[in-house]
CSV table of C-alpha atoms in Angstrom, one decimal:
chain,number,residue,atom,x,y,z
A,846,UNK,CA,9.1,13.1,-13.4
A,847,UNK,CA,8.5,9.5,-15.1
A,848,UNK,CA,10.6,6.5,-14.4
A,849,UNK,CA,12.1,5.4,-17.6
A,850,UNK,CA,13.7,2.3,-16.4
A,851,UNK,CA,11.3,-0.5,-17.7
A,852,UNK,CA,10.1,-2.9,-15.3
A,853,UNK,CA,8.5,-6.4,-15.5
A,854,UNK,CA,5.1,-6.1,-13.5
A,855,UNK,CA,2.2,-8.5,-13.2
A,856,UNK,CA,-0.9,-7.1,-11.7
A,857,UNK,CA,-3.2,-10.2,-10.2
A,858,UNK,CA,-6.3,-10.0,-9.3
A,859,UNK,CA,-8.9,-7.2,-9.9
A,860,UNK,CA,-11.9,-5.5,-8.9
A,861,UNK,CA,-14.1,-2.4,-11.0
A,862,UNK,CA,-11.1,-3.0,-13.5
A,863,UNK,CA,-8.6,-1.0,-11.3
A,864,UNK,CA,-5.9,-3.2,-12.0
A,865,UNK,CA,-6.6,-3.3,-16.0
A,866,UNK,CA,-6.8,0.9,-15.8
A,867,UNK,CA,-3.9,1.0,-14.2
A,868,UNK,CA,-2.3,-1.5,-16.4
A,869,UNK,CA,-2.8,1.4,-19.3
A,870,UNK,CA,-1.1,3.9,-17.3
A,871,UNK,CA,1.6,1.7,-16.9
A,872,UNK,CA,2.2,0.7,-20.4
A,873,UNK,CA,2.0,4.9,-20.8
A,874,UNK,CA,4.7,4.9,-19.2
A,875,UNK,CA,7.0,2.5,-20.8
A,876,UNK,CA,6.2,-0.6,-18.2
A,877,UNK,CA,6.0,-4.1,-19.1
A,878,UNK,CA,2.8,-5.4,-17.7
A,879,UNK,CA,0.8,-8.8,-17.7
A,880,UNK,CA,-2.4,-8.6,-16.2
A,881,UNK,CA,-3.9,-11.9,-14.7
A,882,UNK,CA,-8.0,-11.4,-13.4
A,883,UNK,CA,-11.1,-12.6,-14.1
A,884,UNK,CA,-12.4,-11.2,-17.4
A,885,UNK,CA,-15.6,-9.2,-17.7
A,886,UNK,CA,-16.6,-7.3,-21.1
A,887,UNK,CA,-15.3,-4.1,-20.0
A,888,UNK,CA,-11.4,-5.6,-19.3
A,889,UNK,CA,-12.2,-8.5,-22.2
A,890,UNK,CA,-9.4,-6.5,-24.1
A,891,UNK,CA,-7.1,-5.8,-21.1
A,892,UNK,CA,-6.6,-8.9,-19.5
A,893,UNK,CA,-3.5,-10.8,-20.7
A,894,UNK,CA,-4.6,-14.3,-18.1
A,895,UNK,CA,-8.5,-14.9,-17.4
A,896,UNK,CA,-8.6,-16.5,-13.3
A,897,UNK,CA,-12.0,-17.1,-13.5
A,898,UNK,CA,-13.4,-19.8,-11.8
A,899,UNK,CA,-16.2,-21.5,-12.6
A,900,UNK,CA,-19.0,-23.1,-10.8
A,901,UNK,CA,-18.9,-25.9,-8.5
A,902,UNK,CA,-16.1,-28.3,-7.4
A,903,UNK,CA,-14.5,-28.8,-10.4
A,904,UNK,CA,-14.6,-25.0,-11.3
A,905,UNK,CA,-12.4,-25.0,-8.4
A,906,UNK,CA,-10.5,-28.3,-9.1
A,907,UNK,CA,-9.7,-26.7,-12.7
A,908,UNK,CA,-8.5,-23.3,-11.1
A,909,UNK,CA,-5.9,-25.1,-8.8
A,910,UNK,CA,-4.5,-27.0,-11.6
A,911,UNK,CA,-4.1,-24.7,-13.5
A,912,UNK,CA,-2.8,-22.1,-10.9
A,913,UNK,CA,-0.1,-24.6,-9.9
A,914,UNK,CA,0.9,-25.9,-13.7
A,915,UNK,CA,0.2,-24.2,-16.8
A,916,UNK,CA,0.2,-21.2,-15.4
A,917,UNK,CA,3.5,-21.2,-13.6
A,918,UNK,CA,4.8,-19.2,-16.4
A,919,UNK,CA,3.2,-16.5,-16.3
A,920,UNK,CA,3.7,-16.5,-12.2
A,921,UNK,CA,7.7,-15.7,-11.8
A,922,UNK,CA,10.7,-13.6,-13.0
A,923,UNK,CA,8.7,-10.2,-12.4
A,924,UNK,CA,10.5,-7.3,-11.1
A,925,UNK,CA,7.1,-6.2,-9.4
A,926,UNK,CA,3.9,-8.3,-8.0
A,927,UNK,CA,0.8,-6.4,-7.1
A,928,UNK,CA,-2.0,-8.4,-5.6
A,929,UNK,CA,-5.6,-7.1,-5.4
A,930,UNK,CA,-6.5,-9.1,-2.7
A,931,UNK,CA,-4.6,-11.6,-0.3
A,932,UNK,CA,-7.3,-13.7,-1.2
A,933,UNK,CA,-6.3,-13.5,-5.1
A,934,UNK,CA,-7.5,-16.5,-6.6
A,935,UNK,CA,-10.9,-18.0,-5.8
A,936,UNK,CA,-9.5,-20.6,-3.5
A,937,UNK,CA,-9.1,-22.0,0.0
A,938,UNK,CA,-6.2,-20.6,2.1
A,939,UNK,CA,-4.2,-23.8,2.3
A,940,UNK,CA,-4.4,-23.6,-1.6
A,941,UNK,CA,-3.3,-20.1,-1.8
A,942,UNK,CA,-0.4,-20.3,1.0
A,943,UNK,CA,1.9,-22.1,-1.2
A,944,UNK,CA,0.9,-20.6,-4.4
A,945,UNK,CA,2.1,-17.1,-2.5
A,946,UNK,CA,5.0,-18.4,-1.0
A,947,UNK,CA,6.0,-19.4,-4.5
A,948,UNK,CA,5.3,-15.7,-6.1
A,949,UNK,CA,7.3,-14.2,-2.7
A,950,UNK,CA,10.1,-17.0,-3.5
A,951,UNK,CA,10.5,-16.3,-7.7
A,952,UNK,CA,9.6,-12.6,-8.2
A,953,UNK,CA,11.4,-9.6,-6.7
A,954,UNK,CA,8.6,-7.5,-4.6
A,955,UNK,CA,5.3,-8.6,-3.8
A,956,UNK,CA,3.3,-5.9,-3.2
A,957,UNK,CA,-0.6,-5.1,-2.4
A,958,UNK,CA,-2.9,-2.8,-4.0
A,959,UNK,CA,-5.7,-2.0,-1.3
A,960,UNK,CA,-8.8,-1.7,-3.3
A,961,UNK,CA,-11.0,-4.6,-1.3
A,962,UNK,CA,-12.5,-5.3,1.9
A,963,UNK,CA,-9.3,-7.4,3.3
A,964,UNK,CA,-9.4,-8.3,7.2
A,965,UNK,CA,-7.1,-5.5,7.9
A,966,UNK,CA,-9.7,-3.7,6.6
A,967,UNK,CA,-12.9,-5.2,8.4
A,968,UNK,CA,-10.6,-5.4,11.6
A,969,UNK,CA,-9.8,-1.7,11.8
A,970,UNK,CA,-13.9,-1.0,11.1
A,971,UNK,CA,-14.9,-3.4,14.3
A,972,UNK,CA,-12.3,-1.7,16.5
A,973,UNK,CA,-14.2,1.0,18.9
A,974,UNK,CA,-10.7,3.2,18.1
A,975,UNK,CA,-11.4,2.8,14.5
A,976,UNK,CA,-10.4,6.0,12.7
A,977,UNK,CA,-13.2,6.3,10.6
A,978,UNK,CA,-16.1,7.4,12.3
A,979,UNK,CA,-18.4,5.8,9.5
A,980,UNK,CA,-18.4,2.8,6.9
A,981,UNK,CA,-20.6,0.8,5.8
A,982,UNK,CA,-19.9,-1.7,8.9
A,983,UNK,CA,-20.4,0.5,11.7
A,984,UNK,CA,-22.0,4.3,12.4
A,985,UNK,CA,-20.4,7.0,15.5
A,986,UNK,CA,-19.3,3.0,16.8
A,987,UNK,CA,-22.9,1.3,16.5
A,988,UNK,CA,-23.9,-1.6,14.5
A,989,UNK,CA,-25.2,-0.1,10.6
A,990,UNK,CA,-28.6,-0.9,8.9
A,991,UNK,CA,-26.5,-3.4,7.0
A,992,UNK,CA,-24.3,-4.9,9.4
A,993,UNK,CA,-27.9,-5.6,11.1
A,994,UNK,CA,-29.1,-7.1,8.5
A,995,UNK,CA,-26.2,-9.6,7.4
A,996,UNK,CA,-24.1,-10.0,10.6
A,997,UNK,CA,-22.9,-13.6,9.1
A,998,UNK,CA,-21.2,-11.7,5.8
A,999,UNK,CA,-18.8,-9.6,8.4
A,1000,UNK,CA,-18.1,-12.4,10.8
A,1001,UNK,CA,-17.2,-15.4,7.8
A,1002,UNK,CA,-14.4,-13.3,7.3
A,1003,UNK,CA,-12.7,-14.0,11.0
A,1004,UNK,CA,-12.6,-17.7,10.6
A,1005,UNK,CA,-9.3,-18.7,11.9
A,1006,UNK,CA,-7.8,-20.1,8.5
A,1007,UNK,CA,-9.1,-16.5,6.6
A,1008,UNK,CA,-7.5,-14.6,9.6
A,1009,UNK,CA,-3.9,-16.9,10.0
A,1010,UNK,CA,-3.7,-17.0,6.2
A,1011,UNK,CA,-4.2,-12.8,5.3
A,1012,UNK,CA,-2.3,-11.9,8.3
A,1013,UNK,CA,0.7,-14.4,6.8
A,1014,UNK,CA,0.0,-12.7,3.6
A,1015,UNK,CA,0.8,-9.1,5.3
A,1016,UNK,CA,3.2,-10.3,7.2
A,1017,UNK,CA,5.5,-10.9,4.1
A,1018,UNK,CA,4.9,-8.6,1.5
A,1019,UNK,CA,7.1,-5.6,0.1
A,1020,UNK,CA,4.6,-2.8,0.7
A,1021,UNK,CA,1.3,-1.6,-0.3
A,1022,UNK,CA,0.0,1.5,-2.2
A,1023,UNK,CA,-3.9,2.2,-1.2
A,1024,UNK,CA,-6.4,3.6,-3.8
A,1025,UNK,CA,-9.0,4.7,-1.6
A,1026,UNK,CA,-8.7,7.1,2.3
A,1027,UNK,CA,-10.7,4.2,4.0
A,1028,UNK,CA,-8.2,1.8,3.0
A,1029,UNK,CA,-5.4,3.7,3.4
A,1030,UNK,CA,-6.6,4.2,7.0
A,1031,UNK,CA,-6.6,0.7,7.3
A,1032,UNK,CA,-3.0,0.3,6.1
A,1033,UNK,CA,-2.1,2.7,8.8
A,1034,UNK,CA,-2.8,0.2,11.0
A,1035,UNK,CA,-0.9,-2.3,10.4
A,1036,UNK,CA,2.2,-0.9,8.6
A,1037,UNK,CA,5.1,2.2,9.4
A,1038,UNK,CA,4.5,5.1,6.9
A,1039,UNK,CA,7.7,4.0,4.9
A,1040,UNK,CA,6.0,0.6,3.7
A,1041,UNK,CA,2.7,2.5,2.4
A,1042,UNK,CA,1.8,4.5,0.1
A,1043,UNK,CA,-1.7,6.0,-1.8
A,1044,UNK,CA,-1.8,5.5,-5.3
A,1045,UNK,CA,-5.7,6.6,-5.9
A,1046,UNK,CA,-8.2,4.5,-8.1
A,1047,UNK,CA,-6.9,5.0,-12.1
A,1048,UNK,CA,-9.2,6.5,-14.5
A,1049,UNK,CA,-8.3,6.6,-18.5
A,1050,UNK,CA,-9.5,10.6,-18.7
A,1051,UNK,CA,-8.3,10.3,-22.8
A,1052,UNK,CA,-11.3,8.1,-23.1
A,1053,UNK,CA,-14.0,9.8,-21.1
A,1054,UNK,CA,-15.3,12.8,-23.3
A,1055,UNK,CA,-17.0,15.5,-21.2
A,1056,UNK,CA,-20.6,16.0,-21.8
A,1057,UNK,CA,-21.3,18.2,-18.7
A,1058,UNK,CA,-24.6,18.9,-17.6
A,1059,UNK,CA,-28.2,18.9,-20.0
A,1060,UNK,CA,-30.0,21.4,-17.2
A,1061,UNK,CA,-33.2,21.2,-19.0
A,1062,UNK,CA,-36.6,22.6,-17.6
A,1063,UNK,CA,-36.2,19.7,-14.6
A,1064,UNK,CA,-32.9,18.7,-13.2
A,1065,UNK,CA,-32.4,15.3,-13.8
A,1066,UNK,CA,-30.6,12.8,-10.4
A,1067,UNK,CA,-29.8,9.8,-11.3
A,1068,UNK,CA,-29.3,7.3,-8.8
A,1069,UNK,CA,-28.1,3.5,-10.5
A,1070,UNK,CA,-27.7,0.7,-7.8
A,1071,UNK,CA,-27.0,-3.2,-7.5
A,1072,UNK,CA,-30.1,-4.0,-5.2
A,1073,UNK,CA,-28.3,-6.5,-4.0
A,1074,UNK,CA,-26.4,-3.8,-1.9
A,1075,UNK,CA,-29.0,-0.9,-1.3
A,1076,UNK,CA,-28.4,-0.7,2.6
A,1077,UNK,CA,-24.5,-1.5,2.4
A,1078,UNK,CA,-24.3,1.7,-0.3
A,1079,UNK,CA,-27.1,3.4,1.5
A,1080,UNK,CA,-28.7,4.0,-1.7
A,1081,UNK,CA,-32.0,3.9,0.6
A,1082,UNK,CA,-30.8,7.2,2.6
A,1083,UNK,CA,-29.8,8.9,-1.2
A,1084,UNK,CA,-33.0,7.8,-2.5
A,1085,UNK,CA,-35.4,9.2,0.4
A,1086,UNK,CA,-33.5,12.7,0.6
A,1087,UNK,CA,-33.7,12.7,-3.7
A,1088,UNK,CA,-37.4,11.9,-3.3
A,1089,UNK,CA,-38.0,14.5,-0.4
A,1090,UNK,CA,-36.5,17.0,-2.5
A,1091,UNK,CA,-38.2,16.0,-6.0
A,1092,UNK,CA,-41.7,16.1,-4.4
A,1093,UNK,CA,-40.9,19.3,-2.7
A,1094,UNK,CA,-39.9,21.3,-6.3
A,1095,UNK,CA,-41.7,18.3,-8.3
A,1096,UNK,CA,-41.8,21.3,-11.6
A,1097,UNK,CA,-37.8,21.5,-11.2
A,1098,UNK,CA,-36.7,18.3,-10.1
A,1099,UNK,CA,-37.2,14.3,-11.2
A,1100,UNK,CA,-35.7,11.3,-9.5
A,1101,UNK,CA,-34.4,8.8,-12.0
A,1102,UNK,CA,-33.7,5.3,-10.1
A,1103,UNK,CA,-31.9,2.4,-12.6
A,1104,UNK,CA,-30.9,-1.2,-11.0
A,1105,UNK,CA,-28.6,-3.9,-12.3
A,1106,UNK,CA,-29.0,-2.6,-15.8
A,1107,UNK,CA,-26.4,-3.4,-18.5
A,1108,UNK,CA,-23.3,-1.4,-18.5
A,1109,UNK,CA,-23.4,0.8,-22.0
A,1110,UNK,CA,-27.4,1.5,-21.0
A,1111,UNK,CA,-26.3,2.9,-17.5
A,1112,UNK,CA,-23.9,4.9,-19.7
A,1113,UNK,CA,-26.4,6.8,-21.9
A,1114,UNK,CA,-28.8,7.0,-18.3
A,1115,UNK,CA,-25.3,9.1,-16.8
A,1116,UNK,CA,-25.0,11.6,-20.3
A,1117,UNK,CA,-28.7,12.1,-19.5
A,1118,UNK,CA,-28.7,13.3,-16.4
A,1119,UNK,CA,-27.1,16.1,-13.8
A,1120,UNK,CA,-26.7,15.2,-10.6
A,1121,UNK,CA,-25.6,11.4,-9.7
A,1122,UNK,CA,-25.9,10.0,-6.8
A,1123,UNK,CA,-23.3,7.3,-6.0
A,1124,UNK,CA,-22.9,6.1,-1.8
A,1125,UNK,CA,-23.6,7.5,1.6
A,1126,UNK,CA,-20.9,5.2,3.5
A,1127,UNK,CA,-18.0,6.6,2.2
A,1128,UNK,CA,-15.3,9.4,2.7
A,1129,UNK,CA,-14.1,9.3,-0.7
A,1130,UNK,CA,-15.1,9.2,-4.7
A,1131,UNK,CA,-15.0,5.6,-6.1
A,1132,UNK,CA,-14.9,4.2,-9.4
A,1133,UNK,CA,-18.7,5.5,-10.5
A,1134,UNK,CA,-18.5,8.6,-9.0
A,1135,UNK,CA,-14.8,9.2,-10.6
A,1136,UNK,CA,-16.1,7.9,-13.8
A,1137,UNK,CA,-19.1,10.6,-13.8
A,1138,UNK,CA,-16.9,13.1,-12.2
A,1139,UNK,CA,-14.9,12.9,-15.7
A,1140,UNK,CA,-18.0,13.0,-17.7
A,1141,UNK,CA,-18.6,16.5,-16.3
A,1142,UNK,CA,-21.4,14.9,-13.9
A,1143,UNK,CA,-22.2,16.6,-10.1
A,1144,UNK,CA,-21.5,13.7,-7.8
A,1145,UNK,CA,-22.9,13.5,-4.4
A,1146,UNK,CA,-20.7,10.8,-2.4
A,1147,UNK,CA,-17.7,10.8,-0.2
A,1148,UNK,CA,-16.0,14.3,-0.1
A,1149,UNK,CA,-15.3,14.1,3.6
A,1150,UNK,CA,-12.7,17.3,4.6
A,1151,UNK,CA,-10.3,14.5,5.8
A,1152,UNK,CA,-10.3,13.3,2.0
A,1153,UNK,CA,-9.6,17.0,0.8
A,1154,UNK,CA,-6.7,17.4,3.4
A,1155,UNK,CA,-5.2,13.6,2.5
A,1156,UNK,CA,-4.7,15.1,-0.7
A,1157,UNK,CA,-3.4,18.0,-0.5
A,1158,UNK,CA,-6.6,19.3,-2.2
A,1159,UNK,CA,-7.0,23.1,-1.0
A,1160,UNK,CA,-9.5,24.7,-3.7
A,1161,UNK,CA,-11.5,22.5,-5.6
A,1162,UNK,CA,-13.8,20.4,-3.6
A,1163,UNK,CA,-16.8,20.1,-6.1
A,1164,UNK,CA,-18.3,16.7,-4.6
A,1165,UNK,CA,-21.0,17.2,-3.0
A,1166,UNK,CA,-20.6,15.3,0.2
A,1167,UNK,CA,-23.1,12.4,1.2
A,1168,UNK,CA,-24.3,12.4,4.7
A,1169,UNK,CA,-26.2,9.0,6.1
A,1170,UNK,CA,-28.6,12.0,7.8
A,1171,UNK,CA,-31.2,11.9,5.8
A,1172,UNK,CA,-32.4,15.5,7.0
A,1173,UNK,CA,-28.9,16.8,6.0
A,1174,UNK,CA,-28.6,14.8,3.1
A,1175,UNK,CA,-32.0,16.8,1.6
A,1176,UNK,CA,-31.3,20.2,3.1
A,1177,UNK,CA,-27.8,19.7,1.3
A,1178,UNK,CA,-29.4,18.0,-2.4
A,1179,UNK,CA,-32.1,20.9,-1.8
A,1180,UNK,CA,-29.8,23.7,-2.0
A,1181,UNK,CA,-27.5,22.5,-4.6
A,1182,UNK,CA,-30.8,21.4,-7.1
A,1183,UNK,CA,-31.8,25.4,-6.5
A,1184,UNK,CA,-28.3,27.0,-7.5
A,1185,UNK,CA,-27.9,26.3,-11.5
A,1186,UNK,CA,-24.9,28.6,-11.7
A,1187,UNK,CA,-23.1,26.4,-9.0
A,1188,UNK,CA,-24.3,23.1,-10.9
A,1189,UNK,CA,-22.5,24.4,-13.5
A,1190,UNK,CA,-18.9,25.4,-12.2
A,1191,UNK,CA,-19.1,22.0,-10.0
A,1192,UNK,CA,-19.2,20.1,-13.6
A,1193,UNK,CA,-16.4,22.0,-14.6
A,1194,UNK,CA,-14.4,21.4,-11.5
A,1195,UNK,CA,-15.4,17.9,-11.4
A,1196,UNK,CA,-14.0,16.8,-14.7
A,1197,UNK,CA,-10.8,19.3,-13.5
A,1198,UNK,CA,-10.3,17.2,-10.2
A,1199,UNK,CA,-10.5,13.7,-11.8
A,1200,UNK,CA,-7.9,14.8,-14.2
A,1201,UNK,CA,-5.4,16.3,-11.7
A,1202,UNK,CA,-6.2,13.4,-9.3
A,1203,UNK,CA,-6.8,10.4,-10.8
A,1204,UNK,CA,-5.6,10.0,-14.7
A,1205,UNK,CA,-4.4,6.7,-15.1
A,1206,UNK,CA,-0.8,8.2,-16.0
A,1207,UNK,CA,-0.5,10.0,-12.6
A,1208,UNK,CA,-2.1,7.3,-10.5
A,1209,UNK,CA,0.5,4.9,-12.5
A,1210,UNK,CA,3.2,7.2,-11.7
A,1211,UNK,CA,2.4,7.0,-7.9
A,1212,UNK,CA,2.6,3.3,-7.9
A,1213,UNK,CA,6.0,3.0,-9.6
A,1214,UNK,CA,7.4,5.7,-7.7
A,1215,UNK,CA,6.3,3.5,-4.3
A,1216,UNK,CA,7.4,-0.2,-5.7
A,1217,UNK,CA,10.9,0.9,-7.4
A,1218,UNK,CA,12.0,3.2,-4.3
A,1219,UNK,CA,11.1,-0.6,-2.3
């Protein structure tokens, strides 16, 4: 049932535009939202305050001026706050502390959307009882390929101002709705059931025809990566089982492999191809896979049964799940590359699950339910 009470709701910070998606979903439902994050050209249109920051000391100089005087209106007399990160402006914590205690102080809940590696996060993945038993930190309790590589990039995050500072931050908010398993897991942690909820990443469905699946002569996988991120994705474990296969059947099957290419060209690569292959690290569909999942794509990334159960999903689990095995991961790609008929009714489902699970309207509909019953 949709809350028809309108409420005043700023949404600050961002990341993959889940904030600006959700935004829309909001405003579906008769919500009054301003939407403060750095602007990219997919959100250009969405985002109400731009909190970029730009280069250097004065980029930052600029940012704290304006964070503490021009824009001061647009930071009090909302009915709802939801911050992307604790970290939501690109400033130091003794910058940000009073800037917070000013939006707990002249708003009426402060909330958290848990879409970002926070420390509750990164703490939980360190912890030998950490209830995932994978991420892209740490494997079955060892060190990852990643984590190897770039210890410094996990341990910056436990300097003692980051730490004091988030754990103030989480110390004094309302509540916080997850969009993602991991991060819910993370919020599990730290909080009793009653100040959490999951919310799931928004994605406009309206806007995303389907296009389903070309199955020409030679099933096309596409597998589009930052390479600034291969190992922390394990786009290297999807790529070797993708290539295993492709030379095995290389009449039936070609690997496709796109990096840091412009948005609207990775786009037309998606309509192109059938099977997409998004992260190995992961229990659950993110913003790419959701995003292909809608276009009628087959998805291999997080689809972990834990996922399924979390919500409440007891039929239709088309994803095909990633495994960092990179045996399993081909023996799995293998058979589904060899079963056109199920290729097809997993497009089909696909588009079917994003709808029923992650429309911006129902996702929206989860997060006012949470912040108005708080």
């Amino acid at each position: 049932m949709s809350n028809t009470t309108q409420h005043k709701i700023l949404l600050l910070g961002d990341y993959s535009n889940c904030h600006a998606n959700l935004a829309d979903g909001l405003r579906d439902l008769g919500q009054d939202v301003t939407v403060m994050a750095q602007v990219n050209y997919l959100s250009s249109d969405k985002v109400n305050v731009d909190i970029s920051r730009k280069k250097g000391k004065l980029g930052g100089l600029a940012l704290y001026l304006r964070a503490y005087t021009t824009w001061h209106k647009y930071l009090k007399d909302y009915d709802i706050v939801a911050l992307s990160d604790p970290m939501f402006l690109s400033l130091r914590p003794e910058k940000l502390k009073p800037l917070f205690k000013r939006l707990i102080n002249e708003n009426g809940g402060v909330f958290y959307t848990a879409m970002s590696n926070d420390i509750n996060y990164l703490r939980m993945c360190k912890n030998p009882e950490c209830p995932l038993k994978f991420n892209e930190y740490y494997i079955e309790g060892k060190p990852s390929p990643w984590y190897l590589e770039n210890p410094q990039r996990l341990n910056n995050w436990f300097k003692k101002e980051i730490v004091e500072y988030q754990d103030y931050v989480f110390q004094n908010l309302r509540g916080a709705v997850s969009v993602l398993y991991e991060y819910h897991k993370a919020l599990e942690c730290l909080y009793e059931d009653s100040k959490i909820a999951y919310g799931g990443i928004p994605v406009d469905t309206t806007s995303i025809p389907f296009v389903g699946l070309p199955l020409k002569s030679k099933i096309r996988i596409l597998l589009g990566r930052d390479r600034r991120r291969i190992k922390m994705k394990g786009s290297d474990i999807l790529e070797k089982a993708a290539l295993n296969v492709s030379s095995k059947y290389p009449r039936d099957v070609e690997l496709v492999v796109v990096e840091n290419i412009p948005y609207n060209q990775f786009i037309e690569e998606l309509k192109k191809s059938d099977i997409i292959l998004d992260q190995a690290y992961s229990y659950t569909p993110a913003t790419t896979a959701l995003l292909s999942m809608a276009m009628g794509k087959v998805v291999v990334s997080g689809g972990e049964p834990e996922y399924y159960d979390f919500i409440e999903e007891k039929e239709n689990h088309p994803i095909v799940n990633a495994s960092y095995d990179i045996e399993k991961m081909t023996r799995d790609l293998e058979r589904v590359v060899l079963d056109r008929n199920y290729l097809k009714e997993a497009s089909e489902k696909s588009r079917e699950f994003v709808v029923k699970h992650n429309d911006t309207q129902v996702v929206a509909q989860r997060f006012l339910n949470f912040w108005t019953k708080k």
